[in-house]
Backbone as numpy.savetxt, mean C-alpha at the origin, in Angstrom:
# Nx Ny Nz CAx CAy CAz Cx Cy Cz
4.80 45.24 -22.32 4.68 43.97 -19.84 3.47 43.13 -19.70
2.34 43.51 -20.35 1.44 42.85 -19.82 1.69 40.97 -20.11
2.49 41.56 -21.33 1.80 39.98 -22.47 3.08 39.52 -22.14
4.98 40.22 -21.75 5.62 39.77 -21.07 4.76 38.44 -19.04
4.33 39.23 -18.52 3.27 38.73 -17.41 2.48 37.74 -17.63
2.16 37.76 -18.96 0.90 36.80 -19.16 2.15 35.20 -20.10
2.75 35.40 -20.65 3.74 34.58 -20.34 4.16 34.03 -19.54
4.67 35.13 -17.93 5.63 34.29 -17.19 4.37 33.65 -16.56
3.80 33.83 -16.79 2.42 33.36 -15.63 1.49 31.51 -16.57
2.20 32.09 -17.99 2.18 30.49 -18.08 2.81 30.00 -17.75
4.08 29.55 -18.41 5.34 28.75 -18.11 5.32 28.50 -16.93
4.62 29.27 -15.35 4.90 28.81 -14.07 3.22 27.57 -14.54
2.49 28.65 -15.05 1.35 27.69 -14.20 1.31 26.18 -15.25
2.80 26.36 -16.10 2.63 24.29 -17.55 3.71 23.98 -16.60
4.72 24.46 -15.41 6.06 23.59 -14.93 4.92 23.06 -13.40
3.40 24.10 -12.86 2.82 23.33 -11.61 1.78 22.01 -12.41
1.58 22.40 -13.22 0.73 21.33 -13.79 1.81 20.10 -13.93
2.66 19.83 -14.06 4.11 19.18 -14.62 4.20 18.35 -12.92
5.21 18.51 -12.63 5.37 18.97 -10.69 4.29 18.96 -9.93
3.56 18.04 -9.89 2.67 18.34 -8.29 3.55 19.19 -7.20
2.62 19.68 -6.26 3.51 19.80 -4.51 3.86 18.64 -4.10
4.83 19.06 -2.92 5.56 18.72 -1.75 5.35 18.71 -1.09
5.34 18.77 -0.57 5.27 18.74 1.15 4.44 18.23 2.03
3.10 19.11 2.64 2.73 18.20 3.98 1.68 18.09 3.30
1.02 17.02 3.07 -0.64 16.95 2.19 -1.21 15.26 4.22
-2.56 16.13 3.21 -2.87 15.07 4.90 -3.35 13.51 3.59
-3.26 12.52 4.31 -3.26 11.58 4.04 -5.18 10.83 3.79
-5.98 10.20 3.40 -7.32 10.18 3.20 -7.05 8.92 3.09
-7.06 7.93 2.47 -7.78 6.73 3.18 -6.38 5.65 2.15
-6.64 3.74 2.62 -5.72 2.77 2.32 -7.12 2.31 0.91
-6.38 2.55 -0.57 -7.05 1.51 -1.60 -6.41 0.83 -1.99
-7.05 -0.45 -2.68 -7.51 -0.95 -3.82 -5.49 -2.06 -3.39
-5.71 -1.84 -1.39 -3.86 -2.89 -1.16 -2.63 -2.27 -1.66
-3.18 -1.30 -2.17 -2.33 -0.59 -2.27 -1.36 0.49 -3.32
-2.70 1.31 -2.63 -2.39 2.87 -2.56 -2.82 3.23 -2.29
-2.34 4.94 -1.29 -2.30 5.25 -0.44 -2.95 7.13 -0.98
-3.79 7.49 -0.59 -3.94 8.76 -1.16 -4.23 10.00 -0.26
-3.86 10.85 -1.24 -2.55 12.16 -0.64 -3.47 13.49 -0.53
-4.03 14.48 -0.44 -4.19 15.53 -1.05 -4.59 16.67 -0.65
-4.15 17.14 -2.06 -3.71 18.01 -1.75 -4.15 19.04 -1.79
-5.11 19.38 -2.49 -6.60 20.17 -1.72 -6.92 19.74 -1.38
-7.96 20.41 -0.84 -9.09 19.69 -0.84 -10.44 18.89 -1.42
-9.63 19.97 -2.14 -10.59 18.45 -4.34 -9.72 17.65 -4.63
-8.72 17.59 -5.16 -7.87 16.64 -5.68 -7.17 15.80 -4.93
-6.79 15.02 -4.45 -6.15 13.22 -4.53 -5.85 12.77 -4.72
-4.85 12.66 -4.99 -3.45 11.98 -5.42 -2.88 10.09 -5.38
-3.00 9.68 -5.94 -2.14 8.23 -5.30 -1.11 7.18 -4.80
-1.12 7.37 -4.06 0.99 7.23 -3.73 1.17 5.50 -3.51
2.50 5.55 -4.21 3.46 3.74 -2.90 3.95 4.16 -2.81
4.58 3.65 -2.15 5.98 4.24 -1.08 6.76 3.74 -2.09
8.29 4.63 -2.34 9.74 3.62 -2.40 10.23 2.99 -2.01
10.75 1.56 -2.28 11.29 0.91 -2.15 11.09 -0.14 -1.25
9.27 -0.14 -0.83 8.82 -1.29 -0.81 7.85 -2.20 -1.69
7.09 -3.40 -1.01 5.78 -3.76 -1.98 4.61 -3.68 -0.13
3.71 -3.98 -0.68 2.54 -3.77 0.08 2.31 -5.61 0.85
2.00 -6.04 1.63 1.90 -7.47 1.82 0.29 -7.38 2.06
-0.05 -8.14 0.69 -0.81 -7.96 -0.12 -1.40 -9.48 -0.77
-3.13 -9.83 -0.16 -3.77 -10.45 -1.55 -3.92 -10.82 -2.83
-2.99 -9.39 -3.16 -3.58 -9.05 -5.26 -1.91 -10.15 -4.92
-1.14 -9.94 -4.99 0.05 -10.76 -5.41 -0.23 -12.70 -5.40
-1.19 -13.40 -4.31 -1.57 -14.04 -3.77 -2.56 -14.31 -3.75
-3.46 -14.96 -4.96 -5.12 -14.09 -4.99 -5.35 -15.92 -4.33
-4.28 -17.05 -4.66 -4.99 -17.89 -4.52 -4.72 -18.85 -2.67
-4.26 -17.36 -2.54 -4.18 -18.13 -0.87 -5.60 -17.86 -0.44
-6.14 -17.37 -0.31 -7.47 -17.64 -0.30 -8.75 -17.36 -1.02
-9.91 -18.08 -1.42 -10.30 -19.27 -1.86 -11.73 -18.99 -1.54
-12.24 -18.27 -0.21 -13.66 -18.36 0.08 -14.06 -16.97 0.44
-15.26 -16.82 0.06 -16.14 -15.26 0.02 -15.98 -14.37 0.70
-15.88 -15.33 1.90 -16.52 -14.67 3.60 -15.17 -14.43 3.86
-14.36 -15.36 3.63 -12.58 -15.42 3.92 -11.67 -14.04 3.16
-12.43 -13.44 2.39 -11.60 -12.80 1.75 -11.87 -11.07 1.79
-12.88 -11.15 2.53 -14.37 -10.38 2.97 -13.46 -9.67 4.27
-13.42 -10.50 5.06 -12.75 -10.26 6.66 -11.96 -9.81 6.47
-10.41 -10.52 4.90 -9.70 -10.12 5.76 -9.61 -8.42 4.67
-9.85 -8.18 3.97 -9.85 -7.19 3.37 -10.46 -6.33 3.82
-10.82 -6.20 5.13 -11.81 -4.49 6.65 -10.46 -4.68 7.73
-10.23 -5.93 7.85 -9.28 -5.96 8.71 -7.86 -5.42 8.51
-7.24 -6.56 7.19 -6.49 -5.87 6.52 -6.32 -4.32 6.33
-7.17 -2.84 6.06 -7.48 -2.16 5.77 -7.83 -1.31 6.88
-7.96 -1.81 7.77 -8.02 -1.41 9.76 -6.89 -1.00 10.11
-5.57 -2.79 9.73 -4.92 -2.61 10.46 -3.69 -1.66 9.98
-3.55 -0.94 9.44 -2.90 0.16 8.07 -2.82 1.39 8.52
-5.11 1.21 8.56 -4.96 2.76 9.00 -4.28 2.75 9.65
-4.13 2.79 11.35 -4.36 2.26 12.81 -2.38 2.27 12.62
-2.02 2.82 11.64 -0.09 3.27 10.94 -0.40 4.57 11.45
-0.91 4.91 9.13 -2.01 6.36 9.03 -2.91 6.41 9.03
-3.03 7.44 9.71 -4.32 7.62 10.03 -5.16 8.96 9.02
-6.10 8.08 9.00 -6.84 8.38 7.91 -7.36 10.35 8.12
-6.93 11.13 7.40 -6.75 12.74 7.93 -5.72 13.65 8.54
-4.80 12.83 9.22 -4.17 13.32 9.93 -2.47 13.87 8.81
-2.23 14.41 8.30 -0.83 15.24 8.07 0.04 14.12 7.38
0.31 14.42 6.59 2.20 13.44 7.11 3.16 14.70 5.34
4.26 14.51 5.60 5.06 15.13 4.68 5.60 14.00 3.86
5.01 14.94 2.53 5.17 14.00 1.56 5.95 13.99 0.07
7.21 13.66 -0.26 7.30 14.05 -1.24 7.11 12.53 -3.28
6.88 13.75 -4.28 5.66 12.66 -5.17 7.60 12.31 -5.91
8.20 11.11 -5.68 9.34 11.27 -6.14 9.19 10.34 -8.07
8.25 10.32 -8.14 7.80 9.40 -10.04 6.64 9.14 -10.35
5.83 9.88 -11.75 4.99 9.86 -12.17 4.80 8.70 -12.87
4.10 7.90 -12.30 3.58 6.37 -13.07 1.99 5.86 -14.39
1.84 7.70 -14.28 0.85 7.78 -14.82 -0.69 7.82 -13.79
-0.51 6.06 -13.75 -1.51 6.36 -13.26 -1.53 6.49 -11.52
-0.53 6.45 -10.86 -0.33 7.23 -9.82 1.53 7.55 -8.83
1.46 7.80 -7.94 2.68 8.19 -8.60 3.82 7.42 -7.09
5.19 7.13 -7.49 6.24 6.66 -6.43 6.27 7.81 -4.98
5.71 7.65 -3.79 5.95 8.05 -3.00 6.51 8.27 -1.82
7.84 9.77 -1.60 8.60 9.02 -0.29 7.36 9.92 1.28
7.24 9.43 1.79 6.19 9.79 2.86 7.16 9.54 4.60
6.91 10.86 4.93 7.15 10.45 6.29 6.22 11.22 7.57
6.64 11.25 8.80 5.88 12.44 9.47 6.89 13.41 10.39
6.75 13.84 12.04 7.82 13.88 12.33 9.06 12.71 12.84
8.72 12.07 13.11 8.92 11.22 13.55 9.61 9.87 12.88
9.41 9.47 11.47 9.41 8.34 10.99 9.82 8.35 9.26
10.21 7.94 8.34 9.62 7.25 7.64 8.60 6.43 7.15
7.43 6.46 6.52 6.71 5.61 6.92 6.35 4.38 6.00
7.59 4.37 5.02 7.79 3.10 4.26 8.55 2.01 5.45
9.57 2.58 6.20 10.37 1.77 7.46 8.77 1.36 8.87
8.25 1.61 8.23 7.36 1.91 9.83 7.03 0.82 9.05
6.41 1.42 7.89 5.54 -0.94 7.18 6.19 -1.89 7.65
7.35 -1.65 7.21 7.77 -2.88 7.15 8.72 -3.54 8.69
8.55 -1.81 9.93 9.47 -2.94 10.45 7.97 -3.79 11.63
6.31 -3.25 10.71 5.54 -2.82 10.98 4.57 -4.50 10.52
5.67 -5.04 9.63 5.18 -6.28 9.48 4.38 -6.23 8.08
3.73 -4.83 7.68 3.08 -4.72 6.29 3.62 -4.78 5.05
4.31 -4.61 5.21 5.54 -4.78 3.90 7.16 -5.15 3.72
7.20 -5.44 2.93 8.40 -5.70 2.53 9.27 -4.85 1.55
11.25 -5.15 1.33 11.48 -4.20 1.08 11.37 -4.87 -0.50
11.53 -4.08 -1.76 11.91 -4.41 -3.30 12.99 -3.57 -2.99
13.83 -3.72 -2.06 15.78 -3.81 -3.36 16.08 -4.78 -2.48
17.48 -3.20 -2.39 18.50 -4.47 -2.08 19.34 -3.32 -0.24
18.23 -2.57 -0.08 18.84 -1.76 1.81 18.64 -2.23 2.39
19.91 -2.88 2.92 20.72 -3.54 3.65 19.86 -3.84 5.47
19.46 -2.37 5.85 18.70 -1.78 6.90 16.95 -1.62 6.64
16.33 -2.29 4.78 14.33 -2.67 5.50 15.12 -4.51 5.87
16.39 -4.45 5.10 15.81 -5.95 4.91 15.79 -6.62 6.07
16.16 -5.82 7.30 16.95 -6.20 8.46 15.70 -6.00 9.27
15.21 -4.88 9.10 13.53 -4.21 9.32 13.07 -5.71 9.40
12.47 -6.79 8.58 11.80 -7.70 7.57 12.36 -8.62 7.95
13.29 -8.93 8.38 13.73 -10.02 8.96 12.92 -9.97 10.63
13.40 -9.41 11.47 13.61 -8.92 12.78 11.02 -8.25 12.28
11.02 -8.33 11.91 9.72 -8.60 11.67 8.76 -9.56 11.34
9.17 -10.35 10.74 8.84 -11.86 10.48 9.59 -12.20 11.52
10.67 -12.45 12.54 10.72 -13.48 13.39 10.16 -13.14 14.78
10.14 -11.86 14.77 8.72 -11.19 16.00 7.25 -11.49 15.90
7.14 -12.06 14.41 5.27 -12.24 14.28 5.48 -10.81 14.49
4.88 -10.27 13.85 4.70 -8.81 13.78 3.64 -8.80 12.54
2.32 -8.46 12.56 2.10 -7.54 11.02 1.54 -8.53 10.58
1.63 -8.72 9.64 0.93 -9.36 8.81 2.16 -11.00 9.17
2.58 -11.42 9.39 3.13 -12.43 10.32 2.76 -13.21 11.45
1.94 -12.62 12.10 1.75 -12.68 13.13 0.55 -12.64 13.35
-0.55 -13.17 14.68 -2.00 -12.68 15.01 -2.44 -13.88 13.77
-3.87 -12.63 13.19 -5.03 -13.26 12.69 -4.31 -13.45 11.19
-3.26 -12.64 11.08 -2.83 -12.83 9.24 -1.62 -13.74 9.26
-1.40 -13.96 10.36 -0.29 -15.02 10.05 0.07 -15.85 9.07
-0.83 -17.48 8.37 -1.08 -18.19 7.59 -1.28 -17.60 6.69
-2.01 -16.21 6.34 -2.42 -15.12 5.09 -1.14 -14.60 4.92
-0.44 -13.64 5.59 1.16 -13.58 5.25 1.89 -14.78 4.67
1.85 -15.47 5.36 3.42 -16.75 5.14 3.28 -17.22 3.68
1.51 -17.66 3.14 1.70 -18.03 1.93 1.71 -16.66 0.24
1.03 -15.81 0.79 1.36 -14.16 0.31 2.51 -14.66 -0.30
3.73 -14.87 1.51 4.61 -14.06 1.00 6.14 -15.98 0.87
5.38 -16.76 1.10 6.31 -17.99 0.63 5.66 -18.40 -0.12
3.91 -19.01 -0.25 2.89 -19.82 -1.42 3.56 -21.29 -0.74
3.23 -20.86 1.17 2.37 -21.84 1.43 0.80 -21.77 1.61
0.66 -23.33 1.62 -0.63 -23.11 1.36 -1.60 -23.36 2.71
-2.53 -22.25 2.23 -3.38 -22.88 3.43 -5.16 -23.86 3.62
-4.51 -24.34 5.31 -4.77 -25.52 4.82 -6.52 -25.30 5.14
-6.97 -25.88 4.87 -9.57 -25.49 4.99 -9.83 -24.30 4.05
-8.84 -23.62 2.74 -9.75 -23.02 2.36 -9.64 -22.94 1.05
-9.91 -24.82 0.83 -9.78 -24.80 -0.75 -11.60 -24.92 -0.33
-11.95 -23.83 -1.58 -13.79 -24.70 -2.02 -14.26 -25.31 -1.86
-14.70 -25.42 -1.79 -15.56 -26.88 -1.98 -16.12 -27.74 -3.14
-16.36 -28.82 -3.45 -16.24 -29.29 -4.62 -17.34 -28.98 -5.18
-17.89 -29.57 -6.96 -19.54 -28.92 -6.53 -19.55 -30.75 -7.35
-20.86 -31.43 -6.06 -20.77 -32.92 -6.82 -21.40 -32.59 -7.93
-20.84 -34.17 -8.85 -20.92 -34.26 -9.95 -21.66 -35.74 -10.27
-23.12 -35.66 -10.14 -23.46 -37.20 -10.35 -23.48 -37.39 -12.50
-23.19 -38.51 -11.88 -23.00 -39.45 -12.90 -23.87 -39.99 -13.76
-24.60 -39.73 -14.38 -25.85 -41.26 -15.46 -25.47 -41.95 -15.67
-25.11 -43.04 -15.64 -25.42 -43.90 -16.93 -26.81 -44.34 -18.10
-26.11 -44.26 -19.08 -28.42 -44.69 -19.99 -27.53 -46.60 -20.30
């Protein structure tokens, strides 16, 4: 009997190890302009990328900002704007859909809305699928100058999405002195 219980507990622990838990998890932070970390327990956190969307972030077009001060200001403001939508410490329902070795593809929602839709609707993400609803939300966010398409992010957002260069963001050329002998 002990051997059977041991075998069942071993199988259960292996199954648990393969599939991380799905359920209510606490949002921890937004990192590296693309990952959302959630606490599965008081010690362990997991990085997630949301399903069907790509965040509009400088990592996609680093040439949009070249000045170090502008990059630092962008990173700080972008993280703050994202964390105003997803509050660190708040609990969300997280469904882990796919393991990508270093992160998970997740579906995240609160009691009102799917957060992938919220990020697209608020202009901080673009759909990476042909989902008509998400495409309409993205078009509306752009038209109404929300998120990365409005305010302080307007020029950067257009550069990241369309590749439109930002005037005045070029690094000053080093002065070259030529000597003749």
